[in-house]
Structure formats: structure tokens, C-alpha cells
Short mmCIF file of C-alpha atoms in Angstrom, two decimals:
data_model
loop_
_atom_site.label_atom_id
_atom_site.label_comp_id
_atom_site.label_asym_id
_atom_site.label_seq_id
_atom_site.Cartn_x
_atom_site.Cartn_y
_atom_site.Cartn_z
CA UNK A 1 25.08 -19.52 6.01
CA UNK A 2 27.00 -16.45 7.16
CA UNK A 3 25.51 -13.19 8.38
CA UNK A 4 26.17 -11.30 5.13
CA UNK A 5 24.27 -13.81 3.02
CA UNK A 6 21.44 -13.89 5.57
CA UNK A 7 21.15 -10.09 5.48
CA UNK A 8 21.21 -10.03 1.67
CA UNK A 9 18.42 -12.60 1.54
CA UNK A 10 16.39 -10.62 4.08
CA UNK A 11 16.72 -7.50 1.93
CA UNK A 12 16.14 -9.16 -1.46
CA UNK A 13 13.00 -10.85 -0.16
CA UNK A 14 11.75 -8.07 2.09
CA UNK A 15 7.98 -8.44 2.68
CA UNK A 16 7.22 -5.16 0.93
CA UNK A 17 9.01 -6.17 -2.32
CA UNK A 18 7.39 -9.60 -2.58
CA UNK A 19 4.19 -8.08 -4.00
CA UNK A 20 6.15 -6.68 -6.95
CA UNK A 21 7.79 -10.05 -7.60
CA UNK A 22 4.40 -11.78 -7.50
CA UNK A 23 2.78 -9.32 -9.89
CA UNK A 24 5.76 -9.55 -12.26
CA UNK A 25 5.36 -13.34 -12.42
CA UNK A 26 1.62 -13.12 -13.07
CA UNK A 27 1.84 -10.26 -15.56
CA UNK A 28 4.49 -11.78 -17.80
CA UNK A 29 3.88 -15.51 -17.43
CA UNK A 30 0.11 -15.81 -16.90
CA UNK A 31 -1.45 -12.45 -17.85
CA UNK A 32 -4.90 -14.02 -18.19
CA UNK A 33 -4.97 -14.93 -14.51
CA UNK A 34 -4.08 -11.35 -13.56
CA UNK A 35 -6.60 -9.90 -16.00
CA UNK A 36 -3.94 -7.97 -17.90
CA UNK A 37 -3.89 -9.91 -21.18
CA UNK A 38 -5.43 -6.92 -22.97
CA UNK A 39 -2.44 -4.75 -22.13
CA UNK A 40 0.73 -4.60 -24.21
CA UNK A 41 4.23 -5.00 -22.84
CA UNK A 42 4.83 -1.24 -22.26
CA UNK A 43 1.53 -0.92 -20.41
CA UNK A 44 2.35 -3.94 -18.24
CA UNK A 45 5.68 -2.37 -17.38
CA UNK A 46 3.96 0.87 -16.43
CA UNK A 47 1.41 -0.90 -14.22
CA UNK A 48 4.17 -2.92 -12.55
CA UNK A 49 6.18 0.25 -11.95
CA UNK A 50 3.14 1.93 -10.41
CA UNK A 51 2.61 -1.09 -8.15
CA UNK A 52 6.29 -1.01 -7.15
CA UNK A 53 6.04 2.69 -6.26
CA UNK A 54 2.86 2.18 -4.24
CA UNK A 55 3.72 -1.05 -2.46
CA UNK A 56 7.46 -0.72 -1.90
CA UNK A 57 8.82 2.78 -2.42
CA UNK A 58 6.02 4.62 -0.59
CA UNK A 59 6.12 2.54 2.63
CA UNK A 60 9.94 2.36 2.49
CA UNK A 61 10.18 6.16 2.34
CA UNK A 62 7.75 6.51 5.25
CA UNK A 63 9.72 4.00 7.35
CA UNK A 64 12.95 5.83 6.46
CA UNK A 65 11.52 9.10 7.75
CA UNK A 66 10.31 7.36 10.91
CA UNK A 67 13.93 6.37 11.48
CA UNK A 68 15.17 9.89 10.73
CA UNK A 69 12.67 11.35 13.21
CA UNK A 70 13.79 8.92 15.91
CA UNK A 71 10.50 7.05 16.04
CA UNK A 72 12.33 3.82 15.27
CA UNK A 73 15.97 3.01 15.96
CA UNK A 74 16.63 0.89 12.87
CA UNK A 75 15.23 0.36 9.39
CA UNK A 76 15.16 -3.36 10.20
CA UNK A 77 12.51 -2.63 12.86
CA UNK A 78 13.54 -5.60 14.99
CA UNK A 79 12.20 -4.21 18.27
CA UNK A 80 8.60 -5.32 18.94
CA UNK A 81 7.49 -1.98 20.38
CA UNK A 82 8.87 -0.11 17.36
CA UNK A 83 7.20 -2.37 14.80
CA UNK A 84 3.65 -1.17 15.37
CA UNK A 85 3.86 2.28 13.77
CA UNK A 86 5.70 1.17 10.58
CA UNK A 87 3.32 -1.75 10.14
CA UNK A 88 0.30 0.48 10.66
CA UNK A 89 1.63 2.99 8.12
CA UNK A 90 2.36 0.22 5.61
CA UNK A 91 -1.12 -1.21 6.10
CA UNK A 92 -2.71 2.17 5.37
CA UNK A 93 -0.58 2.63 2.25
CA UNK A 94 -1.53 -0.81 0.96
CA UNK A 95 -5.20 -0.16 1.73
CA UNK A 96 -5.03 3.06 -0.31
CA UNK A 97 -3.30 1.22 -3.16
CA UNK A 98 -6.01 -1.46 -3.06
CA UNK A 99 -8.69 1.22 -3.27
CA UNK A 100 -6.97 3.05 -6.13
CA UNK A 101 -6.37 -0.05 -8.24
CA UNK A 102 -9.83 -1.40 -7.49
CA UNK A 103 -11.95 1.68 -8.10
CA UNK A 104 -10.08 4.69 -9.44
CA UNK A 105 -7.32 3.64 -11.81
CA UNK A 106 -9.06 3.23 -15.15
CA UNK A 107 -9.06 1.07 -17.22
CA UNK A 108 -7.04 -1.21 -14.91
CA UNK A 109 -9.76 -1.38 -12.27
CA UNK A 110 -12.31 -2.55 -14.86
CA UNK A 111 -10.16 -4.93 -16.88
CA UNK A 112 -8.00 -6.35 -14.07
CA UNK A 113 -9.89 -6.45 -10.75
CA UNK A 114 -7.56 -9.32 -9.81
CA UNK A 115 -4.87 -6.74 -9.04
CA UNK A 116 -6.91 -5.12 -6.29
CA UNK A 117 -7.95 -8.55 -4.99
CA UNK A 118 -4.31 -9.57 -4.57
CA UNK A 119 -3.49 -6.19 -3.01
CA UNK A 120 -6.41 -6.65 -0.65
CA UNK A 121 -5.02 -10.04 0.36
CA UNK A 122 -1.64 -8.47 1.15
CA UNK A 123 -3.37 -5.67 3.05
CA UNK A 124 -5.22 -8.22 5.18
CA UNK A 125 -1.92 -9.97 5.90
CA UNK A 126 -0.47 -6.63 7.02
CA UNK A 127 -3.47 -6.08 9.26
CA UNK A 128 -2.76 -9.42 10.91
CA UNK A 129 0.92 -8.53 11.35
CA UNK A 130 -0.02 -5.15 12.86
CA UNK A 131 -2.55 -6.61 15.29
CA UNK A 132 -0.39 -9.56 16.35
CA UNK A 133 2.59 -7.22 16.80
CA UNK A 134 0.69 -5.47 19.56
CA UNK A 135 1.61 -8.39 21.80
CA UNK A 136 3.86 -10.83 19.90
CA UNK A 137 6.70 -10.62 17.36
CA UNK A 138 5.41 -12.60 14.39
CA UNK A 139 7.62 -12.85 11.30
CA UNK A 140 6.55 -10.47 8.52
CA UNK A 141 9.06 -12.12 6.17
CA UNK A 142 7.39 -15.48 6.79
CA UNK A 143 3.91 -14.06 6.21
CA UNK A 144 5.10 -12.48 2.97
CA UNK A 145 6.75 -15.58 1.55
CA UNK A 146 3.90 -17.76 2.79
CA UNK A 147 1.44 -15.48 1.03
CA UNK A 148 3.39 -15.62 -2.23
CA UNK A 149 3.68 -19.41 -2.12
CA UNK A 150 0.01 -19.75 -1.18
CA UNK A 151 -1.06 -17.46 -4.03
CA UNK A 152 1.05 -19.23 -6.64
CA UNK A 153 0.09 -22.73 -5.51
CA UNK A 154 -3.57 -21.79 -5.19
CA UNK A 155 -3.70 -20.28 -8.68
CA UNK A 156 -1.82 -23.26 -10.09
CA UNK A 157 -4.32 -25.72 -8.62
CA UNK A 158 -7.33 -23.53 -9.40
CA UNK A 159 -6.45 -22.75 -13.02
CA UNK A 160 -4.22 -25.65 -14.00
CA UNK A 161 -1.80 -23.12 -15.48
CA UNK A 162 1.47 -25.04 -15.72
CA UNK A 163 3.39 -21.82 -16.34
CA UNK A 164 3.23 -21.20 -12.59
CA UNK A 165 4.94 -24.46 -11.64
CA UNK A 166 8.54 -23.30 -12.04
CA UNK A 167 7.94 -19.94 -10.29
CA UNK A 168 6.27 -21.86 -7.44
CA UNK A 169 9.24 -24.21 -7.07
CA UNK A 170 11.63 -21.25 -7.12
CA UNK A 171 9.47 -19.44 -4.53
CA UNK A 172 9.55 -22.48 -2.25
CA UNK A 173 13.34 -22.75 -2.61
CA UNK A 174 13.89 -19.03 -1.98
CA UNK A 175 11.40 -19.13 0.87
CA UNK A 176 13.38 -21.89 2.56
CA UNK A 177 16.58 -19.87 2.23
CA UNK A 178 14.87 -16.73 3.52
CA UNK A 179 13.34 -18.34 6.59
CA UNK A 180 16.63 -20.06 7.37
CA UNK A 181 18.30 -16.65 7.11
CA UNK A 182 15.83 -15.11 9.55
CA UNK A 183 16.54 -17.90 12.02
CA UNK A 184 20.30 -17.55 11.48
CA UNK A 185 20.10 -13.83 12.29
CA UNK A 186 18.10 -14.62 15.44
CA UNK A 187 15.43 -12.24 14.15
CA UNK A 188 12.70 -14.72 15.07
CA UNK A 189 12.06 -17.98 16.85
CA UNK A 190 10.89 -21.07 14.94
CA UNK A 191 7.37 -20.53 16.35
CA UNK A 192 7.26 -16.96 15.05
CA UNK A 193 8.45 -18.15 11.63
CA UNK A 194 5.92 -20.98 11.51
CA UNK A 195 3.05 -18.78 12.67
CA UNK A 196 3.87 -16.16 10.05
CA UNK A 197 4.18 -18.70 7.25
CA UNK A 198 0.86 -20.34 8.13
CA UNK A 199 -0.90 -16.95 8.31
CA UNK A 200 0.42 -16.02 4.86
CA UNK A 201 -0.61 -19.35 3.36
CA UNK A 202 -4.08 -19.12 4.95
CA UNK A 203 -4.90 -15.59 3.79
CA UNK A 204 -3.71 -16.13 0.21
CA UNK A 205 -5.38 -19.55 -0.09
CA UNK A 206 -8.72 -18.15 1.09
CA UNK A 207 -8.34 -15.27 -1.37
CA UNK A 208 -7.79 -17.64 -4.31
CA UNK A 209 -10.63 -19.92 -3.23
CA UNK A 210 -13.26 -17.18 -2.99
CA UNK A 211 -12.14 -14.65 -5.62
CA UNK A 212 -10.46 -16.58 -8.45
#
């Protein structure tokens, strides 16, 4: 694997975009599990777009302005000391999105509480990243891909929905490429990758066990 491919993988599977991928899989392959079976295709697209704006565009814009203001030196946020503010901001944005989708966005909040539950799971993962980053550089990419794999595998086991099997296998394959890319770029040590992956798996598995 060369550096260009490793960078492309890191961007395509950035932790903030993984939520959109996960919701897209659930919305269009297993809408019953996501509580959105009552919505038509245009409505699903609108909800997914709103999730994308809240969970990727909003934090990405904030991080971009942090870089423009000199608060961080790079959009990659590789320096441990610089990671804390972007992660804190992203956590707050996800917490707000969880609140909006869970209590204020009607009729989504009534018909599909699963959306806010999944967002809450991601928010908790971000809280862990933020706290751990106060003293150690854990891999956010690993937490993100671990969370996605844990959510898909947990829902597959819990519901017996075979439609999730292929997305799960693809997620595992892409996750392996991504974590290899992070190691290739020397962005993290194997321990930081492993710790992040296990944290993601744990949070998402607990979420599925108690709320689905």
C-alpha cells in the first residue's frame, strides 16, 4: 500500500462520514430496523441528507475554521494536543443532533427513535475519544469502523436480518484496509488501533443489546 492509497482510504472512511454510510445501509436495506419503513424513498433521502449535514458537514466546517484560525495546524489533526478541541466540538454537534432527532424533529423522532439511539451511540464514542485524547492518542478511525462493524453485526445477530450480512462483510474488509492504511501512514501504533477498535465494538454492541 502506498501513501496515496492510504490517504484516500483515510478520507473515504473518515470517522465523521461513517455515520452516514451506516444510516444509508439501514435505511435502504433494512428500513424496519431503523424505524423508517413508513417513509417513502424521497423522505428517506431527505432524512439521510439531514443526517449528513449534521454529522459530517457541520463538524467538518467547524474543524476547517479551527484550522483557518490557527487553533490546529492541519485538518488531519494528527497532533495529540490539537485533537482535543476538534473532538470536543464534534461531540457537542453530535449531542445536539441526537437531541434534535430524538425529541424535536417530527415525525422522525416518534416513528424512528432508532436514529437518535444510533446517534447517541456515536456521541458516546466521541466522548470516549475526547476524554482519552486528554492523555493518549487513540485512533478515532478505529473507533468509527469498530462501531460500524459492531452495530451491523449486533443488529444481524439480534434481528436475524440476512440483508445485513453482505454490508457487514464489506465493512470488515474496508475496515481492514482502513486500519492498515492508518498503520502505514504511521498515524497510530497497533495498540492505539486495537484500543480504538475495541472501544467502538463495545459501545455499539452495548447499544444494540439494550436498545434494539
